[in-house]
Amino acid sequence: MTLLHEPAPRACTDGHRRKARHTPRLRPFTETVFGCLPRADQRRWAELYIEALLRTPGKKSVRRLAESVTDSPTASQAMHQFVNASPWDWLAARQGLLRWVEQQGGPAVTAWTLAPAFIPKRGRHSAGVHRRFDPLLGRVSNCQLGMVMLATGAHGPLPVDWSLYIPHGWAADSPLRSKVRVPDDACGPLWSQATKLLRRAVSWSPGRQAPVTADLSWMPDHEAFLACLARSEQPFLAEVPDTVHVRRVTSRPADLPALTVRQLLTDRGTADAAERQHLLSLPVALPGAPAGRARLRLLAQRRPDGSARTWLTNLLNRPLPDLLPLMRQPRQAATVVTTLSGDFGLQDFEGRSFPGWHHHTTLVSAAFTYSQVRAGSA
């Protein structure tokens, strides 16, 4: 049975003592981030859940989370209810999280980074679960594929917004989606779901456009995503596999044929230039781009084994040294995702529903961000 109201955390007077706090400044944080939650009991459970994520070592099961912050025997049930079934707007809470970060001082968002989060799952009934190659495990596994937008500013990359990829098999099965409350507008190709996430996060920080960074090696339809990026006015720098197709842009009027980046870099003249430079920069365009429009830069860095790391960017006039911090962003983001999984319970969500997954990732983001910002200001 679905409860309409979660039991409030028990007061000391009824024999169920709330355990001593280690985070005395948490209340103002949760009031800012989760002030959008409509009920006082929801806001109290948000605070307890974040406190538990910060304090509980090892696996973050609901039972262990509850035991770390309260003596109430019903707390784990109420905490599970708050995350899985209680109705609250996770997008409003994520905007509140970004607002709190901006209130802590330092520069506003200087870069956005899109990163994947592969979350292993047993069974077939959790929202969006499917078989996919997990580059961290090096094999195909049963998993959910989350995507996270991280905002980089004074406190490093911080996870702000999330999307849960809903694959085609789920999109075609309305009863399956209905069972775990996946909305119709959550479906679509991977590149389009990533684009929607990017546009939403960027819209939360109006004003000067911060560049978007990503390593797209994990995205099968990365060329469609790149084409969408190139058509937009959003500045970007993306690491790409050398199978991406590009056209070399020259002063000659005739268009050159599209080649893969690998083919372009094995051209004798290009290869010789790459040997002489630490970081090669070439003017290119994506196939199908109108002449004179959507011009990009291909950046290539040779590895000792002769292979190359390659990036595409529309930041045509930025000096190469200024691009180096952006080129490092995806690896820093991957480190954050690893920390979220190992230390903040990203992979420990005990539920199957689409709203529950979004509630959990929002709370995980809030706990990580609070810990990072407070550690930096200590």
Tab-separated table of C-alpha atoms in Angstrom:
chain	number	residue	atom	x	y	z
A	1	MET	CA	0.000	0.000	0.000
A	2	THR	CA	1.312	3.456	-0.868
A	3	LEU	CA	1.582	5.768	2.105
A	4	LEU	CA	0.514	9.355	1.552
A	5	HIS	CA	2.741	10.679	4.323
A	6	GLU	CA	6.017	9.277	5.574
A	7	PRO	CA	6.306	8.952	9.343
A	8	ALA	CA	8.306	11.850	10.667
A	9	PRO	CA	11.639	11.088	12.349
A	10	ARG	CA	10.798	10.049	15.907
A	11	ALA	CA	11.441	12.558	18.659
A	12	CYS	CA	13.448	11.641	21.742
A	13	THR	CA	10.315	11.730	23.890
A	14	ASP	CA	8.807	8.581	22.380
A	15	GLY	CA	11.805	6.361	23.093
A	16	HIS	CA	13.352	6.411	19.613
A	17	ARG	CA	16.371	8.646	19.831
A	18	ARG	CA	17.883	10.366	16.857
A	19	LYS	CA	21.600	9.669	16.938
A	20	ALA	CA	24.156	12.401	17.525
A	21	ARG	CA	24.810	14.582	14.505
A	22	HIS	CA	28.190	14.920	12.871
A	23	THR	CA	26.938	17.542	10.386
A	24	PRO	CA	25.630	20.505	12.412
A	25	ARG	CA	25.524	22.818	9.369
A	26	LEU	CA	23.408	20.469	7.293
A	27	ARG	CA	20.040	22.067	8.103
A	28	PRO	CA	20.629	25.375	6.211
A	29	PHE	CA	21.883	23.351	3.227
A	30	THR	CA	18.844	21.091	3.059
A	31	GLU	CA	16.500	24.033	3.590
A	32	THR	CA	17.964	25.706	0.489
A	33	VAL	CA	18.145	22.604	-1.709
A	34	PHE	CA	14.977	20.841	-0.594
A	35	GLY	CA	12.871	23.831	0.405
A	36	CYS	CA	10.839	23.062	-2.732
A	37	LEU	CA	9.479	19.860	-1.156
A	38	PRO	CA	5.874	20.581	-0.214
A	39	ARG	CA	5.725	18.898	3.209
A	40	ALA	CA	7.792	19.311	6.353
A	41	ASP	CA	8.118	15.543	6.827
A	42	GLN	CA	9.591	15.202	3.315
A	43	ARG	CA	12.153	17.883	4.069
A	44	ARG	CA	13.107	16.149	7.335
A	45	TRP	CA	13.594	12.827	5.533
A	46	ALA	CA	15.723	14.518	2.872
A	47	GLU	CA	17.970	15.870	5.615
A	48	LEU	CA	18.188	12.477	7.343
A	49	TYR	CA	18.913	10.648	4.088
A	50	ILE	CA	21.771	13.017	3.217
A	51	GLU	CA	23.139	12.828	6.757
A	52	ALA	CA	23.039	9.032	6.486
A	53	LEU	CA	24.832	9.033	3.120
A	54	LEU	CA	27.578	11.148	4.686
A	55	ARG	CA	27.930	8.995	7.807
A	56	THR	CA	27.311	5.385	6.731
A	57	PRO	CA	30.432	3.438	5.709
A	58	GLY	CA	30.347	0.709	3.088
A	59	LYS	CA	27.153	-0.338	1.349
A	60	LYS	CA	24.389	2.250	1.624
A	61	SER	CA	21.369	-0.033	2.008
A	62	VAL	CA	18.241	1.681	3.321
A	63	ARG	CA	18.436	-0.348	6.526
A	64	ARG	CA	22.045	0.684	7.199
A	65	LEU	CA	21.317	4.307	6.305
A	66	ALA	CA	18.410	4.437	8.727
A	67	GLU	CA	20.375	2.767	11.526
A	68	SER	CA	23.149	5.355	11.243
A	69	VAL	CA	20.872	8.306	12.012
A	70	THR	CA	17.976	7.103	14.138
A	71	ASP	CA	16.960	4.379	16.600
A	72	SER	CA	13.432	4.192	15.211
A	73	PRO	CA	12.523	0.626	14.105
A	74	THR	CA	10.267	2.031	11.362
A	75	ALA	CA	12.818	4.460	9.923
A	76	SER	CA	14.072	2.201	7.128
A	77	GLN	CA	10.506	1.673	5.869
A	78	ALA	CA	9.814	5.401	5.960
A	79	MET	CA	13.120	6.212	4.258
A	80	HIS	CA	12.386	3.686	1.499
A	81	GLN	CA	8.936	5.235	1.102
A	82	PHE	CA	10.371	8.746	0.873
A	83	VAL	CA	12.728	7.802	-1.952
A	84	ASN	CA	10.539	5.387	-3.923
A	85	ALA	CA	6.957	6.548	-3.609
A	86	SER	CA	6.750	10.029	-2.114
A	87	PRO	CA	5.870	12.626	-4.767
A	88	TRP	CA	8.448	15.404	-5.025
A	89	ASP	CA	10.081	17.347	-7.829
A	90	TRP	CA	13.669	16.227	-8.286
A	91	LEU	CA	14.363	18.862	-10.955
A	92	ALA	CA	13.455	21.673	-8.557
A	93	ALA	CA	15.762	20.157	-5.916
A	94	ARG	CA	18.633	19.945	-8.427
A	95	GLN	CA	18.148	23.593	-9.337
A	96	GLY	CA	18.221	24.345	-5.612
A	97	LEU	CA	21.518	22.452	-5.350
A	98	LEU	CA	23.080	24.532	-8.134
A	99	ARG	CA	21.741	27.697	-6.498
A	100	TRP	CA	23.320	26.718	-3.158
A	101	VAL	CA	26.677	26.079	-4.838
A	102	GLU	CA	26.581	29.503	-6.475
A	103	GLN	CA	25.791	31.085	-3.091
A	104	GLN	CA	29.021	29.663	-1.631
A	105	GLY	CA	31.145	32.149	-3.572
A	106	GLY	CA	33.791	31.753	-6.225
A	107	PRO	CA	33.214	31.872	-9.985
A	108	ALA	CA	29.993	30.595	-11.497
A	109	VAL	CA	29.987	27.516	-13.741
A	110	THR	CA	33.116	27.541	-15.925
A	111	ALA	CA	32.420	24.225	-17.683
A	112	TRP	CA	29.739	21.564	-17.971
A	113	THR	CA	30.711	17.920	-18.378
A	114	LEU	CA	28.533	15.063	-19.586
A	115	ALA	CA	29.566	11.682	-18.157
A	116	PRO	CA	28.082	8.157	-18.076
A	117	ALA	CA	27.358	6.100	-14.975
A	118	PHE	CA	27.016	2.345	-15.504
A	119	ILE	CA	24.999	0.860	-12.644
A	120	PRO	CA	24.977	-2.975	-12.463
A	121	LYS	CA	21.565	-4.506	-11.794
A	122	ARG	CA	20.165	-7.967	-11.228
A	123	GLY	CA	16.932	-8.952	-12.919
A	124	ARG	CA	15.007	-7.251	-15.702
A	125	HIS	CA	12.481	-5.072	-13.908
A	126	SER	CA	14.350	-1.968	-12.718
A	127	ALA	CA	13.578	1.078	-14.864
A	128	GLY	CA	15.686	1.122	-18.025
A	129	VAL	CA	17.746	-1.982	-17.210
A	130	HIS	CA	19.294	-3.635	-20.277
A	131	ARG	CA	22.365	-5.441	-21.550
A	132	ARG	CA	25.209	-3.095	-22.487
A	133	PHE	CA	28.987	-3.090	-22.747
A	134	ASP	CA	30.427	-1.595	-19.574
A	135	PRO	CA	33.863	-0.122	-20.346
A	136	LEU	CA	34.865	-0.243	-16.670
A	137	LEU	CA	34.146	-3.977	-16.412
A	138	GLY	CA	35.359	-4.640	-19.959
A	139	ARG	CA	32.344	-6.809	-20.759
A	140	VAL	CA	28.627	-6.777	-21.471
A	141	SER	CA	26.594	-6.590	-18.279
A	142	ASN	CA	23.051	-6.156	-17.044
A	143	CYS	CA	22.863	-2.503	-16.018
A	144	GLN	CA	21.176	0.855	-15.997
A	145	LEU	CA	22.907	3.621	-17.920
A	146	GLY	CA	22.740	6.937	-16.131
A	147	MET	CA	24.023	10.190	-17.560
A	148	VAL	CA	25.115	13.034	-15.316
A	149	MET	CA	25.850	16.691	-16.007
A	150	LEU	CA	28.596	18.043	-13.758
A	151	ALA	CA	29.124	21.755	-13.185
A	152	THR	CA	32.706	22.867	-12.685
A	153	GLY	CA	33.415	26.043	-10.747
A	154	ALA	CA	35.338	26.979	-7.633
A	155	HIS	CA	34.816	23.544	-6.044
A	156	GLY	CA	35.649	21.246	-8.955
A	157	PRO	CA	33.162	19.103	-10.905
A	158	LEU	CA	29.898	18.697	-8.991
A	159	PRO	CA	27.022	16.460	-10.161
A	160	VAL	CA	23.980	18.634	-10.801
A	161	ASP	CA	21.517	16.887	-13.128
A	162	TRP	CA	20.822	13.310	-14.186
A	163	SER	CA	19.098	11.323	-16.898
A	164	LEU	CA	18.293	7.601	-16.940
A	165	TYR	CA	18.590	6.125	-20.416
A	166	ILE	CA	15.439	4.281	-21.476
A	167	PRO	CA	16.361	1.927	-24.357
A	168	HIS	CA	14.205	1.021	-27.335
A	169	GLY	CA	12.930	-2.226	-25.813
A	170	TRP	CA	11.417	-0.277	-22.945
A	171	ALA	CA	10.046	2.424	-25.230
A	172	ALA	CA	8.106	-0.220	-27.145
A	173	ASP	CA	6.643	-1.867	-24.022
A	174	SER	CA	4.038	0.437	-22.478
A	175	PRO	CA	2.936	-1.984	-19.689
A	176	LEU	CA	6.567	-2.447	-18.603
A	177	ARG	CA	7.109	1.317	-18.472
A	178	SER	CA	3.873	1.868	-16.612
A	179	LYS	CA	4.825	-0.653	-13.924
A	180	VAL	CA	7.894	1.380	-12.920
A	181	ARG	CA	6.430	4.780	-13.855
A	182	VAL	CA	8.635	5.671	-16.830
A	183	PRO	CA	7.044	8.652	-18.627
A	184	ASP	CA	6.734	8.620	-22.418
A	185	ASP	CA	8.930	11.702	-22.831
A	186	ALA	CA	11.842	9.885	-21.164
A	187	CYS	CA	12.261	7.649	-24.213
A	188	GLY	CA	14.257	8.274	-27.377
A	189	PRO	CA	17.693	7.570	-28.885
A	190	LEU	CA	20.635	7.854	-26.521
A	191	TRP	CA	22.025	10.937	-28.268
A	192	SER	CA	18.692	12.764	-27.988
A	193	GLN	CA	18.314	11.942	-24.295
A	194	ALA	CA	21.862	13.213	-23.724
A	195	THR	CA	21.068	16.391	-25.669
A	196	LYS	CA	17.929	17.000	-23.601
A	197	LEU	CA	19.938	16.628	-20.379
A	198	LEU	CA	22.605	19.015	-21.641
A	199	ARG	CA	20.139	21.709	-22.696
A	200	ARG	CA	18.245	21.523	-19.420
A	201	ALA	CA	21.329	21.857	-17.226
A	202	VAL	CA	22.759	24.710	-19.293
A	203	SER	CA	19.440	26.588	-19.068
A	204	TRP	CA	19.795	26.643	-15.265
A	205	SER	CA	22.876	28.865	-15.474
A	206	PRO	CA	21.943	31.745	-17.800
A	207	GLY	CA	24.349	34.436	-18.858
A	208	ARG	CA	27.827	33.655	-20.120
A	209	GLN	CA	27.823	30.298	-21.868
A	210	ALA	CA	30.194	27.847	-20.240
A	211	PRO	CA	31.618	25.244	-22.634
A	212	VAL	CA	30.370	21.669	-22.573
A	213	THR	CA	32.953	18.885	-22.357
A	214	ALA	CA	32.583	15.125	-22.765
A	215	ASP	CA	34.377	11.929	-23.656
A	216	LEU	CA	32.042	10.343	-26.224
A	217	SER	CA	33.782	6.990	-26.587
A	218	TRP	CA	30.973	5.287	-24.600
A	219	MET	CA	28.135	6.667	-26.769
A	220	PRO	CA	27.304	4.466	-29.787
A	221	ASP	CA	25.444	7.254	-31.625
A	222	HIS	CA	28.053	9.927	-30.858
A	223	GLU	CA	28.051	11.267	-34.434
A	224	ALA	CA	24.383	12.275	-34.109
A	225	PHE	CA	25.151	13.936	-30.775
A	226	LEU	CA	28.117	15.788	-32.293
A	227	ALA	CA	26.013	16.987	-35.218
A	228	CYS	CA	23.454	18.390	-32.778
A	229	LEU	CA	26.202	20.113	-30.786
A	230	ALA	CA	27.761	21.587	-33.927
A	231	ARG	CA	24.408	23.033	-35.040
A	232	SER	CA	23.870	24.703	-31.672
A	233	GLU	CA	25.571	27.846	-30.436
A	234	GLN	CA	26.793	26.085	-27.304
A	235	PRO	CA	30.611	26.092	-27.041
A	236	PHE	CA	31.951	22.570	-26.677
A	237	LEU	CA	35.050	20.406	-26.602
A	238	ALA	CA	34.533	16.655	-26.878
A	239	GLU	CA	36.989	13.780	-26.917
A	240	VAL	CA	35.975	11.500	-29.782
A	241	PRO	CA	36.996	8.071	-31.068
A	242	ASP	CA	39.116	8.092	-34.210
A	243	THR	CA	36.271	6.464	-36.149
A	244	VAL	CA	34.377	9.791	-36.287
A	245	HIS	CA	33.993	11.138	-39.818
A	246	VAL	CA	35.155	14.670	-40.645
A	247	ARG	CA	35.989	16.761	-43.712
A	248	ARG	CA	39.282	18.595	-43.875
A	249	VAL	CA	38.692	22.335	-44.440
A	250	THR	CA	41.186	24.029	-46.774
A	251	SER	CA	41.437	27.258	-48.725
A	252	ARG	CA	40.463	25.423	-51.893
A	253	PRO	CA	36.839	25.926	-52.945
A	254	ALA	CA	36.132	22.249	-53.583
A	255	ASP	CA	34.967	20.168	-50.631
A	256	LEU	CA	37.229	17.311	-49.654
A	257	PRO	CA	35.687	13.885	-49.047
A	258	ALA	CA	34.786	12.805	-45.536
A	259	LEU	CA	37.354	10.623	-43.811
A	260	THR	CA	37.570	9.039	-40.409
A	261	VAL	CA	39.844	10.846	-37.987
A	262	ARG	CA	42.129	7.808	-38.120
A	263	GLN	CA	42.425	8.077	-41.913
A	264	LEU	CA	43.064	11.791	-41.699
A	265	LEU	CA	45.818	11.329	-39.134
A	266	THR	CA	47.551	8.667	-41.231
A	267	ASP	CA	47.775	11.052	-44.201
A	268	ARG	CA	51.483	11.578	-44.743
A	269	GLY	CA	51.460	15.355	-44.456
A	270	THR	CA	49.235	15.293	-41.385
A	271	ALA	CA	51.271	12.523	-39.771
A	272	ASP	CA	54.507	14.463	-40.308
A	273	ALA	CA	52.963	17.578	-38.758
A	274	ALA	CA	51.724	15.540	-35.798
A	275	GLU	CA	55.227	14.211	-35.190
A	276	ARG	CA	56.544	17.774	-34.935
A	277	GLN	CA	53.853	19.058	-32.578
A	278	HIS	CA	52.781	18.027	-29.108
A	279	LEU	CA	49.173	18.875	-29.951
A	280	LEU	CA	48.077	19.060	-33.586
A	281	SER	CA	45.216	21.399	-34.562
A	282	LEU	CA	43.405	21.051	-37.905
A	283	PRO	CA	40.358	22.894	-39.326
A	284	VAL	CA	37.594	20.395	-40.096
A	285	ALA	CA	33.827	20.164	-40.516
A	286	LEU	CA	31.343	17.373	-39.973
A	287	PRO	CA	29.953	15.603	-43.063
A	288	GLY	CA	26.853	17.354	-44.356
A	289	ALA	CA	27.684	20.689	-42.758
A	290	PRO	CA	27.013	23.626	-45.127
A	291	ALA	CA	30.112	25.145	-46.682
A	292	GLY	CA	31.538	27.846	-44.430
A	293	ARG	CA	29.361	26.820	-41.488
A	294	ALA	CA	29.802	24.535	-38.471
A	295	ARG	CA	33.567	24.762	-38.790
A	296	LEU	CA	35.431	22.889	-36.067
A	297	ARG	CA	38.949	22.185	-34.853
A	298	LEU	CA	40.317	18.691	-34.649
A	299	LEU	CA	42.906	18.352	-31.890
A	300	ALA	CA	45.174	15.308	-31.844
A	301	GLN	CA	47.739	14.233	-29.285
A	302	ARG	CA	50.078	11.388	-30.152
A	303	ARG	CA	50.587	8.583	-27.631
A	304	PRO	CA	53.909	6.763	-27.232
A	305	ASP	CA	52.442	3.679	-28.967
A	306	GLY	CA	51.645	5.699	-32.097
A	307	SER	CA	47.889	5.990	-31.487
A	308	ALA	CA	46.291	9.338	-30.755
A	309	ARG	CA	43.734	10.960	-28.473
A	310	THR	CA	41.461	13.208	-30.510
A	311	TRP	CA	39.010	16.000	-29.730
A	312	LEU	CA	36.566	18.151	-31.687
A	313	THR	CA	35.720	21.696	-30.625
A	314	ASN	CA	33.997	24.802	-31.940
A	315	LEU	CA	36.253	27.010	-29.802
A	316	LEU	CA	38.150	28.170	-32.874
A	317	ASN	CA	39.924	31.192	-31.431
A	318	ARG	CA	40.969	29.875	-28.035
A	319	PRO	CA	44.755	29.419	-27.642
A	320	LEU	CA	45.642	25.759	-27.228
A	321	PRO	CA	46.935	26.206	-23.642
A	322	ASP	CA	43.498	27.545	-22.653
A	323	LEU	CA	41.875	24.343	-23.936
A	324	LEU	CA	43.969	21.990	-21.821
A	325	PRO	CA	41.831	22.356	-18.647
A	326	LEU	CA	38.725	21.548	-20.690
A	327	MET	CA	40.408	18.488	-22.151
A	328	ARG	CA	40.984	17.184	-18.613
A	329	GLN	CA	37.388	17.653	-17.480
A	330	PRO	CA	35.957	14.279	-18.632
A	331	ARG	CA	38.571	12.302	-16.690
A	332	GLN	CA	37.917	14.385	-13.584
A	333	ALA	CA	34.193	13.749	-14.061
A	334	ALA	CA	34.830	10.004	-14.342
A	335	THR	CA	36.661	10.167	-11.011
A	336	VAL	CA	33.635	11.875	-9.441
A	337	VAL	CA	31.304	9.151	-10.771
A	338	THR	CA	33.601	6.490	-9.304
A	339	THR	CA	33.481	8.302	-5.941
A	340	LEU	CA	29.687	8.560	-6.100
A	341	SER	CA	29.529	4.803	-6.676
A	342	GLY	CA	32.065	3.781	-4.057
A	343	ASP	CA	31.508	6.306	-1.262
A	344	PHE	CA	28.038	7.838	-1.701
A	345	GLY	CA	25.811	4.881	-2.594
A	346	LEU	CA	25.054	5.651	-6.245
A	347	GLN	CA	24.818	1.931	-7.033
A	348	ASP	CA	22.979	0.989	-3.827
A	349	PHE	CA	19.475	2.172	-4.702
A	350	GLU	CA	16.918	-0.421	-3.525
A	351	GLY	CA	14.020	0.148	-5.851
A	352	ARG	CA	12.839	-0.265	-9.414
A	353	SER	CA	10.890	2.896	-10.181
A	354	PHE	CA	11.946	5.725	-12.457
A	355	PRO	CA	11.015	8.449	-9.921
A	356	GLY	CA	12.824	6.553	-7.157
A	357	TRP	CA	16.031	6.409	-9.231
A	358	HIS	CA	15.860	10.164	-9.806
A	359	HIS	CA	15.149	10.855	-6.137
A	360	HIS	CA	18.122	8.721	-5.084
A	361	THR	CA	20.569	10.294	-7.560
A	362	THR	CA	19.442	13.760	-6.459
A	363	LEU	CA	20.133	12.930	-2.818
A	364	VAL	CA	23.493	11.336	-3.707
A	365	SER	CA	24.453	14.479	-5.650
A	366	ALA	CA	23.447	16.656	-2.712
A	367	ALA	CA	25.505	14.623	-0.212
A	368	PHE	CA	28.600	14.636	-2.446
A	369	THR	CA	28.311	18.354	-3.217
A	370	TYR	CA	27.852	19.268	0.438
A	371	SER	CA	30.928	17.234	1.401
A	372	GLN	CA	33.081	18.740	-1.362
A	373	VAL	CA	32.109	22.364	-0.772
A	374	ARG	CA	32.402	22.104	3.003
A	375	ALA	CA	35.757	20.317	2.739
A	376	GLY	CA	37.025	23.091	0.486
A	377	SER	CA	35.906	25.811	2.893
A	378	ALA	CA	37.111	24.099	6.080
